Amino acid sequence: MIYLETPKKHRALVDQVHQVAMNMLRPVSRKYDLAEHEYPKELDMLAAMADGLDQSGASEGAGATGVRRSADDDTSNKNGSNMASALSVLEMCWGDTGLTLAMPRQGLGNSAIASVATDAQLEKFKGTWASMAITEPSFGSDSSAITTTAKKDGDAYVLNGEKIFVTSGERSDSIVVWATLDKSLGKAAIKSFVVTKDMPGVKVERLEHKLGIRASDTAVITFTDVRVPAENLLGNPEINVQEGFAGAMATFDNTRPLVAAMAVGCARASLDLTRDLLAQAGVEIDYDKAATLQHAAAAKFLQLEADWEAAHLLTLQAAWMADNKKPNSLEASMSKAKAGRVGSDVTLSCVELCAGIGYSEAELLEKWARDSKILDIFEGTQQIQQLIVARRVLGLSSSELK
Ligand SMILES: Cc1cc2nc3c(=O)[nH]c(=O)nc-3n(C[C@H](O)[C@H](O)[C@H](O)COP(=O)(O)OP(=O)(O)OC[C@H]3O[C@@H](n4cnc5c(N)ncnc54)[C@H](O)[C@@H]3O)c2cc1C
C-alpha cells in the first residue's frame, strides 16, 4: 500500500530543510541571479553541514547519492533515501532552484555514480563533486547519438570529444562522461566514465549565459586524449548487445524523480507567495467553497494547486517505487513530464495572477518562472518523457516509436 503523504519518518528532515531554504537560500536568491557566474560562497557552509548530517545519518540518506537502491532483500514497505532525497530537494528548490543545483558534492554526476557504481567505485569517488556530461554539439535528446569516443589502451581508456551544457561543469571536481567504446556497435557500447578535472586534456572552454538558474554554472568542456583509469568506467565494461542502452539509462530512473521534485518545489514557492499576495489584495482562497463561486483569481489558484498536487503525488510515487525496488522507468518519466509541465505552467500563471508585482523584480515570482523552465528541458525534455511513457504504455520499442 502506498500512502502518498509526507512519511512520518521524514517530517523532521523536511522541516529542517525548509528552514535552511528559507533562511540560507532565499536571502541570497536575487544576489546570485543578478551576479551570474559568481560562485555562491554561502553554499560552502551549507554543503559542509549537509556532509556532517550525512555522516551522522541524520539526513536519512537524502542528497544526490541517496538515489542508490539498497541491495538488501528486505521486502517490507519502506520510505528510504530516494524519498528523503526527493523531499529534501523539493524543499531546497522552494528556497532556490539555481542555488540547489550549485550545491557542492550534490551534482547530477553524484547521482549517476550512486546509481551504477560498484561498492569499490563508490568508496573511491566518495566526497567528489561530480557533474554529468551527456549532451554534445551534435545532439541533445537522442543520447544514443554520442560521438565522444573511449578507446581502450592498456589499463586506461583514452577519451576524445566535446560536451556542452554541463551543469556545474566549471565548479565540479569530476565529470561523469558518456562515451562510446565502438560507435558501430550502437547504444550498447555507450559507457560512462568518471573523469577528474586534473587529468591532462580536460578543458573548460566557456560558460553559458542563461534565462534562469543563473546561480548554477553551465559549461562547455573538451576532452583531448584524456587517459582515464580503466576502473573509472562505471558499471559493466562488457558490451552487452542484449542489454542495449538499459544499463546507462538506469541512472534516469533515479534522477528524473529528483528533477520532478525540483519542479514541484519551485512551483510550491510560487503558489505560497501568490496566495499571500492575493490575500493582501483582498482575495481569499476558500477550500470549502466551489471554485466557480469564488473570485476568478481564487478559482484559477485552486486549479493550479490541484495540478500541482497531481505532480507532487506522481513524484512521490516514483521515488517510493525506487525505494521499494520496483521498476519505475514509466513512473519516473510520468513524474518528470507532469512536474516539468506543471512547474512551468504554475510559475508563469502566478506571474500572470500577480500581474505587475509578478513581473517585476520586487518579488521572486518572475525569477521562479525563469528558473522552472529548465526543469522541463534537462534530464529529458517534456516531449521525450511523453515518448517514453507512450512506448511503455503501448509496449513499443524505441525503434518502433520514435
Ligand atoms: C541550463 C542547462 C543545463 C543542462 N545541463 C546538462 C547536464 O548537466 N548534462 C547534460 O548532459 N546535458 C545538460 N543539458 C542539456 C539538456 O539535457 C538538453 O538541452 C536536452 O536534452 C534537449 O536537447 P537539445 O537542447 O539538443 O534539444 P533537441 O533534442 O534538439 O530538441 C529540440 C526540441 O525537439 C523536441 N524533440 C526532440 N526529439 C523529439 C522526438 N523524438 N519527438 C518529439 N519531440 C522531440 C524536444 O523535446 C525539444 O522540444 C542542459 C541544458 C541546459 C539548457
PDB file of C-alpha atoms and ligand atoms in Angstrom, residues 108 131-136 139-142 163-168 210 212-213 218 374 377-384 387 391 402, ligand 1:
ATOM      1  CA  LEU A 108      23.772  15.003 -11.148  1.00  0.00           C
ATOM      2  CA  SER A 131      28.820  16.903 -12.900  1.00  0.00           C
ATOM      3  CA  MET A 132      27.215  14.908 -15.704  1.00  0.00           C
ATOM      4  CA  ALA A 133      28.195  15.236 -19.368  1.00  0.00           C
ATOM      5  CA  ILE A 134      25.987  13.547 -21.946  1.00  0.00           C
ATOM      6  CA  THR A 135      24.938  16.332 -24.359  1.00  0.00           C
ATOM      7  CA  GLU A 136      27.158  17.179 -27.353  1.00  0.00           C
ATOM      8  CA  PHE A 139      22.638  16.096 -30.260  1.00  0.00           C
ATOM      9  CA  GLY A 140      20.609  16.678 -27.116  1.00  0.00           C
ATOM     10  CA  SER A 141      17.544  14.486 -26.800  1.00  0.00           C
ATOM     11  CA  ASP A 142      18.910  11.500 -28.698  1.00  0.00           C
ATOM     12  CA  LYS A 163      30.395  18.085 -24.192  1.00  0.00           C
ATOM     13  CA  ILE A 164      28.061  21.060 -23.906  1.00  0.00           C
ATOM     14  CA  PHE A 165      25.602  22.322 -21.269  1.00  0.00           C
ATOM     15  CA  VAL A 166      27.390  20.621 -18.373  1.00  0.00           C
ATOM     16  CA  THR A 167      25.684  21.767 -15.150  1.00  0.00           C
ATOM     17  CA  SER A 168      28.350  22.617 -12.539  1.00  0.00           C
ATOM     18  CA  LYS A 210      21.042  31.655 -19.370  1.00  0.00           C
ATOM     19  CA  GLY A 212      17.216  31.133 -15.407  1.00  0.00           C
ATOM     20  CA  ILE A 213      19.115  29.098 -12.769  1.00  0.00           C
ATOM     21  CA  THR A 218      26.722  25.603 -17.306  1.00  0.00           C
ATOM     22  CA  ILE A 374      14.923  24.223 -17.434  1.00  0.00           C
ATOM     23  CA  ILE A 377      14.123  20.520 -20.558  1.00  0.00           C
ATOM     24  CA  PHE A 378      17.129  18.793 -18.986  1.00  0.00           C
ATOM     25  CA  GLU A 379      17.225  15.130 -17.955  1.00  0.00           C
ATOM     26  CA  GLY A 380      14.914  14.589 -20.966  1.00  0.00           C
ATOM     27  CA  THR A 381      12.510  17.165 -22.357  1.00  0.00           C
ATOM     28  CA  GLN A 382       8.727  17.165 -21.928  1.00  0.00           C
ATOM     29  CA  GLN A 383       8.305  15.610 -25.384  1.00  0.00           C
ATOM     30  CA  ILE A 384      10.896  12.894 -24.739  1.00  0.00           C
ATOM     31  CA  LEU A 387       7.537   9.487 -25.866  1.00  0.00           C
ATOM     32  CA  ARG A 391       6.392   3.433 -25.544  1.00  0.00           C
ATOM     33  CA  LYS A 402      10.437   7.455 -32.452  1.00  0.00           C
TER      34      LYS A 402
HETATM   35  C1  LIG B   1      20.816  25.031 -18.391  1.00  0.00           C
HETATM   36  C2  LIG B   1      21.038  23.677 -18.965  1.00  0.00           C
HETATM   37  C3  LIG B   1      21.681  22.711 -18.203  1.00  0.00           C
HETATM   38  C4  LIG B   1      21.917  21.445 -18.746  1.00  0.00           C
HETATM   39  N1  LIG B   1      22.627  20.524 -18.014  1.00  0.00           N
HETATM   40  C5  LIG B   1      23.023  19.384 -18.600  1.00  0.00           C
HETATM   41  C6  LIG B   1      23.913  18.495 -17.929  1.00  0.00           C
HETATM   42  O1  LIG B   1      24.303  18.708 -16.777  1.00  0.00           O
HETATM   43  N2  LIG B   1      24.368  17.406 -18.603  1.00  0.00           N
HETATM   44  C7  LIG B   1      23.958  17.133 -19.885  1.00  0.00           C
HETATM   45  O2  LIG B   1      24.421  16.133 -20.446  1.00  0.00           O
HETATM   46  N3  LIG B   1      23.086  17.939 -20.546  1.00  0.00           N
HETATM   47  C8  LIG B   1      22.618  19.045 -19.933  1.00  0.00           C
HETATM   48  N4  LIG B   1      21.776  19.907 -20.601  1.00  0.00           N
HETATM   49  C9  LIG B   1      21.333  19.557 -21.942  1.00  0.00           C
HETATM   50  C10 LIG B   1      19.875  19.122 -21.994  1.00  0.00           C
HETATM   51  O3  LIG B   1      19.749  17.834 -21.430  1.00  0.00           O
HETATM   52  C11 LIG B   1      19.403  19.193 -23.450  1.00  0.00           C
HETATM   53  O4  LIG B   1      19.286  20.560 -23.782  1.00  0.00           O
HETATM   54  C12 LIG B   1      18.106  18.483 -23.675  1.00  0.00           C
HETATM   55  O5  LIG B   1      18.298  17.097 -23.581  1.00  0.00           O
HETATM   56  C13 LIG B   1      17.486  18.801 -25.027  1.00  0.00           C
HETATM   57  O6  LIG B   1      18.406  18.693 -26.051  1.00  0.00           O
HETATM   58  P1  LIG B   1      18.558  19.859 -27.153  1.00  0.00           P
HETATM   59  O7  LIG B   1      18.692  21.138 -26.406  1.00  0.00           O
HETATM   60  O8  LIG B   1      19.641  19.489 -28.095  1.00  0.00           O
HETATM   61  O9  LIG B   1      17.175  19.857 -27.913  1.00  0.00           O
HETATM   62  P2  LIG B   1      16.735  18.864 -29.078  1.00  0.00           P
HETATM   63  O10 LIG B   1      16.997  17.459 -28.731  1.00  0.00           O
HETATM   64  O11 LIG B   1      17.290  19.376 -30.370  1.00  0.00           O
HETATM   65  O12 LIG B   1      15.162  19.093 -29.056  1.00  0.00           O
HETATM   66  C14 LIG B   1      14.542  20.281 -29.592  1.00  0.00           C
HETATM   67  C15 LIG B   1      13.031  20.110 -29.422  1.00  0.00           C
HETATM   68  O13 LIG B   1      12.577  18.948 -30.162  1.00  0.00           O
HETATM   69  C16 LIG B   1      11.920  18.054 -29.296  1.00  0.00           C
HETATM   70  N5  LIG B   1      12.191  16.671 -29.713  1.00  0.00           N
HETATM   71  C17 LIG B   1      13.411  16.092 -29.876  1.00  0.00           C
HETATM   72  N6  LIG B   1      13.280  14.811 -30.244  1.00  0.00           N
HETATM   73  C18 LIG B   1      11.943  14.555 -30.285  1.00  0.00           C
HETATM   74  C19 LIG B   1      11.160  13.400 -30.595  1.00  0.00           C
HETATM   75  N7  LIG B   1      11.735  12.242 -30.904  1.00  0.00           N
HETATM   76  N8  LIG B   1       9.815  13.513 -30.534  1.00  0.00           N
HETATM   77  C20 LIG B   1       9.223  14.691 -30.209  1.00  0.00           C
HETATM   78  N9  LIG B   1       9.915  15.816 -29.917  1.00  0.00           N
HETATM   79  C21 LIG B   1      11.257  15.750 -29.951  1.00  0.00           C
HETATM   80  C22 LIG B   1      12.463  18.350 -27.911  1.00  0.00           C
HETATM   81  O14 LIG B   1      11.567  17.940 -26.904  1.00  0.00           O
HETATM   82  C23 LIG B   1      12.621  19.860 -27.975  1.00  0.00           C
HETATM   83  O15 LIG B   1      11.405  20.483 -27.718  1.00  0.00           O
HETATM   84  C24 LIG B   1      21.471  21.141 -20.053  1.00  0.00           C
HETATM   85  C25 LIG B   1      20.790  22.109 -20.806  1.00  0.00           C
HETATM   86  C26 LIG B   1      20.580  23.367 -20.296  1.00  0.00           C
HETATM   87  C27 LIG B   1      19.885  24.388 -21.149  1.00  0.00           C
END
